[in-house]
Structure formats: C-alpha cells, structure tokens
Coordinates of C-alpha atoms in Angstrom, one line a residue:
M2 CA -1.0 -0.4 76.1
N3 CA 2.3 -1.8 77.3
E4 CA 5.4 0.3 77.8
A5 CA 7.0 0.6 74.4
R6 CA 10.7 0.6 73.5
P7 CA 12.5 2.7 70.9
I8 CA 11.7 1.8 67.2
R9 CA 14.5 1.4 64.7
T10 CA 13.1 -0.8 61.9
A11 CA 9.7 -1.0 60.2
E12 CA 7.8 -2.8 57.5
I13 CA 4.8 -1.4 55.7
L14 CA 2.0 -3.9 55.1
C15 CA -0.7 -2.7 52.8
V16 CA -4.0 -4.7 52.8
G17 CA -6.4 -4.9 50.0
T18 CA -7.2 -7.1 47.0
E19 CA -7.7 -4.1 44.9
L20 CA -4.0 -3.3 45.2
L21 CA -3.0 -6.7 43.9
L22 CA -5.4 -6.3 41.0
G23 CA -4.0 -3.0 40.0
D24 CA -7.3 -1.2 40.5
I25 CA -5.6 1.3 42.9
V26 CA -2.0 2.6 42.9
N27 CA -0.3 2.1 46.2
T28 CA 0.8 5.6 47.1
N29 CA 0.5 4.9 50.8
A30 CA 3.7 2.9 51.0
A31 CA 5.8 5.6 49.3
Y32 CA 4.3 8.3 51.6
L33 CA 4.9 6.2 54.8
S34 CA 8.4 5.3 53.8
A35 CA 9.4 8.9 53.3
R36 CA 7.9 10.0 56.6
L37 CA 9.5 7.1 58.6
A38 CA 12.9 7.8 57.0
E39 CA 12.7 11.4 58.4
L40 CA 12.2 9.9 61.8
G41 CA 15.3 7.7 61.5
I42 CA 13.2 4.5 61.3
H43 CA 14.5 2.2 58.6
V44 CA 12.0 0.6 56.3
Y45 CA 13.4 -2.7 54.9
R46 CA 10.4 -4.1 53.1
H47 CA 6.9 -3.3 51.6
T48 CA 4.4 -6.0 51.5
V49 CA 0.9 -6.1 49.9
V50 CA -1.6 -8.8 50.8
G51 CA -5.2 -9.3 49.8
D52 CA -8.2 -9.4 52.0
N53 CA -7.5 -12.8 53.4
P54 CA -7.0 -13.4 57.1
E55 CA -4.7 -16.4 56.7
R56 CA -2.4 -14.7 54.2
L57 CA -2.5 -11.5 56.3
S58 CA -1.6 -13.5 59.4
R59 CA 1.4 -15.1 57.7
A60 CA 2.6 -11.7 56.3
L61 CA 2.3 -10.1 59.7
K62 CA 4.3 -12.9 61.3
A63 CA 7.0 -12.6 58.7
A64 CA 7.1 -8.8 59.1
F65 CA 7.7 -9.0 62.8
E66 CA 10.5 -11.4 62.4
E67 CA 12.5 -8.5 60.9
A68 CA 10.9 -5.3 62.1
D69 CA 10.2 -3.6 65.4
L70 CA 7.2 -1.8 63.9
V71 CA 4.6 -2.9 61.3
I72 CA 2.3 -0.2 59.9
T73 CA -0.7 -1.5 58.1
S74 CA -3.0 0.4 55.8
G75 CA -6.5 -0.7 54.8
G76 CA -8.9 -3.4 56.2
L77 CA -10.4 -1.2 58.9
G78 CA -13.7 -0.7 57.3
P79 CA -17.2 -2.0 58.4
T80 CA -17.6 -4.9 56.0
Y81 CA -17.0 -8.6 56.5
D82 CA -13.7 -8.6 54.5
D83 CA -12.2 -5.8 56.6
L84 CA -10.2 -8.0 59.0
T85 CA -6.9 -6.2 59.6
K86 CA -7.7 -5.2 63.2
E87 CA -9.0 -8.7 64.0
T88 CA -6.0 -10.4 62.5
V89 CA -3.5 -8.2 64.3
A90 CA -5.3 -8.6 67.6
A91 CA -5.2 -12.3 67.2
Y92 CA -1.4 -12.2 66.5
F93 CA -0.9 -10.3 69.9
G94 CA -3.4 -12.6 71.7
L95 CA -5.7 -9.7 72.6
P96 CA -9.6 -9.8 72.7
L97 CA -11.7 -7.1 71.0
E98 CA -13.7 -4.7 73.2
L99 CA -16.1 -1.9 72.5
H100 CA -14.3 1.5 72.6
E101 CA -17.1 3.9 73.6
A102 CA -15.2 7.0 72.5
S103 CA -14.7 5.7 69.0
L104 CA -18.4 4.7 68.8
D105 CA -19.5 8.2 69.8
A106 CA -17.1 9.6 67.2
I107 CA -18.5 7.4 64.5
R108 CA -22.1 8.4 65.3
S109 CA -21.1 12.0 65.3
Y110 CA -19.4 11.6 61.9
F111 CA -22.6 10.2 60.4
T112 CA -24.7 13.0 62.0
R113 CA -22.4 15.7 60.8
T114 CA -22.3 14.3 57.2
G115 CA -26.1 13.7 57.1
R116 CA -25.8 10.0 56.4
V117 CA -27.4 7.0 58.1
M118 CA -25.2 4.9 60.2
T119 CA -25.8 1.1 59.7
K120 CA -25.2 -1.6 62.3
N121 CA -22.0 -2.9 60.7
N122 CA -20.3 0.5 61.4
E123 CA -20.2 -0.5 65.1
K124 CA -17.6 -3.0 64.1
Q125 CA -15.1 -0.2 63.6
A126 CA -15.4 0.8 67.3
M127 CA -14.2 -2.7 68.5
M128 CA -10.6 -2.4 69.6
P129 CA -8.0 -4.8 71.0
R130 CA -7.7 -4.6 74.7
G131 CA -5.2 -1.9 75.8
A132 CA -4.9 -0.4 72.3
H133 CA -3.8 3.2 71.9
V134 CA -6.6 4.7 69.8
F135 CA -6.1 7.7 67.5
P136 CA -9.2 9.6 66.4
N137 CA -10.1 9.9 62.7
H138 CA -11.6 13.3 61.9
Y139 CA -11.7 12.4 58.1
G140 CA -13.7 9.1 58.1
T141 CA -15.2 6.4 60.3
A142 CA -12.3 4.1 60.9
P143 CA -10.1 5.1 64.0
S144 CA -6.4 4.3 63.8
L145 CA -4.7 2.4 66.6
A146 CA -1.5 1.1 68.0
I147 CA -0.8 -2.1 70.0
A148 CA 2.4 -3.7 71.3
N149 CA 3.5 -7.0 72.8
E150 CA 4.1 -7.3 76.6
E151 CA 7.8 -6.6 76.2
G152 CA 7.2 -3.5 74.2
T153 CA 9.5 -4.7 71.5
K154 CA 7.0 -5.2 68.7
T155 CA 4.4 -2.6 67.7
A156 CA 1.6 -2.5 65.2
I157 CA 0.0 0.7 63.9
M158 CA -3.1 0.3 61.9
L159 CA -4.2 3.1 59.5
P160 CA -7.2 3.3 57.2
G161 CA -6.5 2.8 53.5
P162 CA -7.8 5.9 51.8
P163 CA -4.9 8.4 51.4
G164 CA -7.2 11.3 52.3
E165 CA -7.6 9.7 55.8
L166 CA -4.2 8.0 56.2
C167 CA -2.0 11.0 55.5
P168 CA -3.6 13.6 57.8
I169 CA -4.0 11.0 60.6
F170 CA -0.3 10.2 60.3
E171 CA 0.7 13.8 60.4
E172 CA -1.6 14.7 63.3
E173 CA -1.6 11.6 65.4
I174 CA 1.0 9.0 64.5
L175 CA 3.9 11.3 63.9
P176 CA 4.0 12.7 67.4
Y177 CA 3.6 9.2 68.8
L178 CA 6.5 7.9 66.8
K179 CA 8.7 10.9 67.6
S180 CA 8.6 10.0 71.2
R181 CA 10.1 6.6 70.4
R182 CA 12.8 7.3 67.9
T183 CA 16.5 6.9 68.7
S184 CA 18.0 8.8 65.8
V185 CA 17.3 11.0 62.8
L186 CA 17.8 10.2 59.1
V187 CA 18.4 13.0 56.7
S188 CA 18.6 12.4 52.9
K189 CA 19.8 14.9 50.3
N190 CA 19.8 14.4 46.5
I191 CA 22.5 15.2 44.0
H192 CA 21.0 15.7 40.5
I193 CA 23.3 14.8 37.6
F194 CA 22.8 15.3 33.8
G195 CA 25.2 14.4 31.1
M196 CA 26.9 11.4 32.7
G197 CA 25.3 8.0 32.6
E198 CA 24.6 5.7 35.6
S199 CA 27.4 3.3 34.8
A200 CA 29.9 6.1 34.4
V201 CA 28.9 7.7 37.7
E202 CA 29.1 4.3 39.4
E203 CA 32.6 3.7 38.0
R204 CA 34.0 7.0 39.2
L205 CA 32.4 6.7 42.7
K206 CA 32.4 3.0 43.2
E207 CA 35.0 3.0 45.9
L208 CA 33.4 5.8 47.8
M209 CA 29.9 4.3 47.6
T210 CA 31.0 0.8 48.7
K211 CA 33.0 2.1 51.6
A212 CA 30.5 4.6 52.8
T213 CA 28.3 3.4 55.7
N214 CA 27.2 6.6 57.3
P215 CA 26.4 8.6 55.2
T216 CA 25.4 6.1 52.5
V217 CA 25.4 6.9 48.8
A218 CA 22.9 5.3 46.5
P219 CA 22.4 5.9 42.7
Y220 CA 19.0 6.1 41.0
C221 CA 18.6 6.4 37.2
K222 CA 15.9 7.8 35.1
E223 CA 15.8 8.7 31.4
G224 CA 18.8 10.8 30.7
E225 CA 19.6 11.6 34.3
V226 CA 21.1 10.2 37.5
R227 CA 20.3 11.0 41.1
L228 CA 22.5 10.2 44.0
R229 CA 20.8 10.0 47.3
V230 CA 23.1 10.7 50.3
T231 CA 21.6 9.5 53.6
A232 CA 23.1 10.1 57.1
E233 CA 21.9 9.0 60.5
G234 CA 22.6 11.2 63.5
D235 CA 21.4 12.2 66.9
S236 CA 19.9 15.4 65.5
E237 CA 18.8 16.7 62.2
A238 CA 21.6 19.2 62.2
E239 CA 24.2 16.5 62.8
A240 CA 22.9 14.3 60.1
S241 CA 22.6 17.2 57.6
A242 CA 26.2 18.2 58.2
M243 CA 27.3 14.6 57.5
C244 CA 25.4 14.7 54.2
D245 CA 27.0 18.0 53.3
D246 CA 30.5 16.6 53.9
M247 CA 29.8 13.7 51.6
I248 CA 28.2 15.9 48.9
A249 CA 31.3 18.1 49.0
Q250 CA 33.5 15.0 48.4
I251 CA 31.4 13.9 45.4
C252 CA 31.4 17.3 43.9
R253 CA 35.2 17.5 44.0
T254 CA 35.3 14.4 41.7
E255 CA 34.8 14.4 38.0
V256 CA 31.1 13.9 38.6
G257 CA 30.9 17.4 40.1
Q258 CA 30.9 19.1 36.7
Y259 CA 27.7 17.3 35.7
V260 CA 25.8 18.2 38.9
Y261 CA 23.0 20.6 38.1
G262 CA 21.5 20.9 41.6
M263 CA 20.8 19.7 45.1
D264 CA 17.3 18.7 46.0
V265 CA 15.9 20.7 43.1
G266 CA 13.5 18.0 42.0
T267 CA 13.9 18.1 38.2
L268 CA 15.9 19.8 35.5
E269 CA 13.0 22.1 34.6
Q270 CA 12.7 23.2 38.2
A271 CA 16.4 23.9 38.2
V272 CA 16.0 25.9 35.0
I273 CA 13.2 28.0 36.6
L274 CA 15.4 28.7 39.7
F275 CA 18.3 29.6 37.4
L276 CA 16.3 32.0 35.3
R277 CA 14.8 33.7 38.3
S278 CA 18.1 34.1 40.1
R279 CA 19.4 36.0 37.1
G280 CA 16.3 37.8 36.0
L281 CA 16.2 36.1 32.6
T282 CA 13.4 35.0 30.4
L283 CA 13.1 32.0 28.1
A284 CA 11.3 31.0 24.9
C285 CA 11.5 27.7 23.0
A286 CA 11.2 26.5 19.4
E287 CA 10.5 22.8 19.0
S288 CA 10.2 20.4 16.1
C289 CA 10.9 16.8 17.1
T290 CA 10.1 17.3 20.8
G291 CA 6.6 18.4 19.8
G292 CA 6.1 20.9 22.7
L293 CA 7.7 18.8 25.4
I294 CA 10.2 21.4 26.4
A295 CA 7.4 23.9 27.0
K296 CA 5.2 21.3 28.5
R297 CA 7.6 20.3 31.3
I298 CA 8.3 24.0 32.1
T299 CA 4.6 24.9 32.3
D300 CA 3.9 21.9 34.5
I301 CA 5.4 24.0 37.2
A302 CA 2.9 26.6 38.6
G303 CA 4.1 30.2 38.5
C304 CA 6.6 29.8 35.7
S305 CA 5.2 32.7 33.7
D306 CA 7.6 35.1 35.2
V307 CA 10.5 33.5 33.3
F308 CA 8.9 31.5 30.5
L309 CA 7.4 33.6 27.7
G310 CA 6.2 30.9 25.4
G311 CA 7.1 28.7 22.5
C312 CA 6.5 27.5 19.0
V313 CA 6.0 24.0 17.7
T314 CA 7.2 24.3 14.2
Y315 CA 7.0 20.8 12.9
A316 CA 6.8 21.6 9.2
N317 CA 9.4 23.6 7.3
E318 CA 6.9 26.2 6.3
A319 CA 6.2 26.9 10.0
K320 CA 9.9 27.3 10.7
I321 CA 10.1 29.8 7.9
R322 CA 6.9 31.8 8.8
L323 CA 7.1 31.7 12.6
L324 CA 10.8 31.7 13.3
G325 CA 12.4 33.3 10.3
V326 CA 14.5 30.2 9.4
R327 CA 15.8 30.9 5.9
E328 CA 14.6 28.8 3.0
E329 CA 18.2 28.6 1.8
T330 CA 19.2 27.0 5.1
L331 CA 16.6 24.4 4.9
A332 CA 17.3 23.6 1.2
R333 CA 21.1 23.4 1.8
H334 CA 21.3 21.7 5.2
G335 CA 17.9 20.3 5.9
A336 CA 15.5 20.7 8.8
V337 CA 17.7 18.4 11.0
S338 CA 20.9 20.3 11.1
E339 CA 23.1 22.6 13.2
Q340 CA 22.3 25.6 11.0
T341 CA 18.5 25.1 11.4
A342 CA 18.8 24.7 15.1
R343 CA 20.7 27.9 15.4
E344 CA 18.2 29.9 13.4
M345 CA 15.3 28.4 15.3
A346 CA 16.7 29.4 18.6
R347 CA 17.6 32.8 17.4
G348 CA 14.3 33.3 15.8
V349 CA 12.1 32.4 18.8
R350 CA 14.3 34.5 21.1
E351 CA 14.0 37.6 18.9
R352 CA 10.3 37.2 18.1
L353 CA 9.2 36.6 21.7
G354 CA 11.7 39.1 23.1
A355 CA 13.3 36.6 25.5
D356 CA 16.8 36.6 26.9
I357 CA 17.3 33.0 25.9
G358 CA 15.9 30.9 23.1
V359 CA 16.3 27.2 22.8
S360 CA 15.5 24.8 20.0
A361 CA 15.3 21.1 19.2
T362 CA 15.1 19.6 15.7
G363 CA 15.8 15.9 15.0
I364 CA 14.6 12.5 14.0
A365 CA 12.6 10.9 16.9
G366 CA 11.7 7.8 14.8
P367 CA 10.8 5.1 14.5
G368 CA 11.1 6.0 10.8
G369 CA 12.6 8.9 8.9
G370 CA 16.3 8.3 9.4
S371 CA 19.0 8.0 6.8
K372 CA 22.6 6.8 6.8
E373 CA 23.9 10.4 7.3
K374 CA 21.2 11.2 9.8
P375 CA 19.9 8.1 11.5
V376 CA 17.0 8.0 14.0
G377 CA 18.1 9.6 17.2
T378 CA 20.0 12.4 15.5
V379 CA 18.9 15.6 17.2
Y380 CA 20.3 19.2 17.2
V381 CA 19.6 21.2 20.3
G382 CA 20.4 24.9 20.0
I383 CA 20.6 27.9 22.4
S384 CA 20.6 31.6 21.6
T385 CA 21.5 34.5 23.8
K386 CA 22.7 38.0 23.2
D387 CA 26.2 36.6 22.9
G388 CA 25.3 34.3 20.0
E389 CA 24.3 30.7 19.4
Q390 CA 25.6 27.3 20.3
V391 CA 24.4 23.9 19.1
R392 CA 24.7 20.4 20.6
R393 CA 24.4 17.4 18.4
L394 CA 22.9 14.3 20.0
S395 CA 23.4 10.8 18.5
L396 CA 20.9 8.8 20.5
S397 CA 20.4 5.1 19.9
S398 CA 17.9 4.2 17.1
M399 CA 16.8 1.4 19.4
R400 CA 15.5 3.8 21.9
S401 CA 11.8 4.8 21.9
R402 CA 10.4 7.9 20.3
D403 CA 9.5 9.1 23.8
Y404 CA 13.0 8.5 25.1
I405 CA 14.6 10.6 22.3
R406 CA 12.2 13.4 23.0
I407 CA 12.8 13.3 26.8
V408 CA 16.5 13.3 26.5
S409 CA 16.4 16.1 23.8
A410 CA 14.4 18.3 26.1
G411 CA 16.8 17.5 29.0
N412 CA 19.7 18.6 26.9
A413 CA 17.9 21.9 26.1
Y414 CA 17.5 22.5 29.9
D415 CA 21.1 21.5 30.5
M416 CA 22.3 24.1 27.9
I417 CA 20.3 26.8 29.6
L418 CA 22.0 26.0 33.0
H419 CA 25.4 26.3 31.4
C420 CA 24.7 29.3 29.2
D421 CA 26.6 31.7 31.5
K422 CA 29.7 29.5 31.9

C-alpha cells in the first residue's frame, strides 16, 4: 500500500439495499462518526447506497471529492451482489489478487464453526493489489484499506454486521487511523431542562456564531436542550481544557441556572447520581404519566439502591386506598389539582419510607379537558421531610399524549434535582 498522508476529513458510505428499504436500522454510521470524531477526523456526510455498482461508483467518486477518507460498510460478502471491494478497487485502478492469508483464515473459520465452506466464499479472499488487509475474527469477510498513489485518498472497507464491524474497528482500524491523525477532537455535552431551544439560542446566539474552536451546537429533544461543545487540539488534554473554558462561559450566563449536568446522558441518570451522592431514596406516585417516571428510572441498571418503588394510581379510589389522599381533597379540588399532587407525593413517601416522594396528576388528552383545566394541565409534586412543593404545567393541548407525559416526568426529575436548593 502506498505511503499515506494524515487524514482530516471523512465520509461514511454504507452499502446495502436493505438499509434503503428500512429493513435494517443504520447504526454503523452513528458508531463510526462518534469514533472518528474522537480521533479528530471530521465527518461531513453520511451516504447510503443500494447494492448497485454504478450507483456505488458515483457515490464513491462524490465522496472523494470532499473527503480524505471514505469508510464503507457492507458489500463484502460472498454473493454476486456484494460488490463494494470490486467497485472501490476499480476506482483506484487496482486489480484483484488472491490473498492467501485471508483464504486460510476463512477456511479456519468454517472449520472452527463446524460449517461447510462453499466455493463462493473464496471471493472474499480476493484483494486489491497492495491493500492493507485487517483480519476478521468474527466472520468471513476481511476488512481492508487502500490508497491512491499520492496517499491523499484512502478507502477503508468494513463488513456490514455491527457484531463484526465494531470489534474490527476497535482492534484493527483504530490503531491504523491513530497513526495518521493530525489532531484530537473532544466533545462535551451540557444538559439543560426548563429553557426551550429558542430561548437558549437567543441568549447564546452571539457566543455560538462567533465560536470557531470550540464550537457550540444545540440539539433539542422533548422538553430538553443539549449543547454540544467541541474543541480541536493537539492533545486530548488541550482540547478538553478548551471545552471546559467554553462551558464555564455558558454557565455564567442565564442559561447556567437551567443546566442539570455535564455528560450525564439523561435527566433520570442525573437524578440517580444526585440521590446516590446524598444518600437519598425516592418513591413516585403517578396518575397521568402512567408509570413513566418509574419506568425511566428503572431502565437504568442498579437503580434499586436509590429507587424504592412507585404506585400508578389512575383512579381516585386507588389514590385514596394506596396513597392516603383524602376524599375531601378529591371532592373539593379534583384529582387534577395542586392539593391532590401534594397528598400523592407525601403519601407515597410515607408509605414506602423514602426520603423523597414525587407525584404527577393531570390531563394528558386527547380528551378530558375543560375550560378551567384544559388538556395539558399537569400538577407535579414533590415531598421531603421539609414539606411539599407543587409545579403547575400548562402544556399545549396540541401536543401529543406522549409528549405531555414525557415532559411531566421530566419536570418531576427536575424538581428532585432542585429539592435541596
């Protein structure tokens, strides 16, 4: 293989008609992008193309017009429509030759797994002349890298199954690429709850538009905003310090009071870390959220040291019997009320012996609202030894039932994170 130059830009080219048909979710592109970013290699585009050599050839040509590196996934199998290797070899003008070590490895794989090797598997051992071949200990298709004569354009071909692609990348491709990187990218995430994307952008617009290294990019999901701060440096320590400086600037703005964590993943993960750091336990009482508060917490393995349990008390009778909500409260104020949310949170805390109890009661829709309490009206309560607090949410009736539940659960977590302030 020709002497290769440093790589700065890349495109990920995933091959397979099944991806275009939606039969398979393309997780490979997300995985490869994240790993390349850690190496300081900028991914500017993802492309998916079917098992067609002409379209693949055009996609490959377009990719190399922009990128130093093209990583392909898929199309390295033994069948007639697996043509990635042949198409890439043709792009570089390289003939295919039998790679004896790969053929021996393929034969050994079939022997080891007790399967019969067919003639067409020999196709997987045909390699472009001068290719750098990486062994595949997880399947039959070796990975490979080839470059042009100048060493300015490199193609790396990986098998499509994630169970092969990911370990091969970690064991073989990562060391190869590390030897060719010119810088390191570090990204850190600021997690925000309680301030919408447009409000965050308005307050940070000047900073975000002027920032070049590090950069600041907002990402929105239901009820939350994430700011990704990315810096490029000569070392991980340098890039990390640049990120930290930018994060400190952001946290000194109005946005800072809505930040619930750095690289914590999700609100519920932040809640578990919060409870563990203070030696506290949690219980929840849910009506309109239907168990979502508990579900999201228990999605995280090992949460039983801080989460004791919960009650889904959809009917008024259940609120009375399980949580001790007073009949008078329900008759006078209704199930969707500040008073009921208080008693639900207090009741579940006392009955389960938790340090903190949270509750949610509201109207998730699409029906059931009134002029006084329209769809989207939710009361979220929290109870501690110091008393109760309730937050009223007035979410848009145009929002979906799922959205109202998700944001209600998010507010319960947010109240937990602020309960000692």
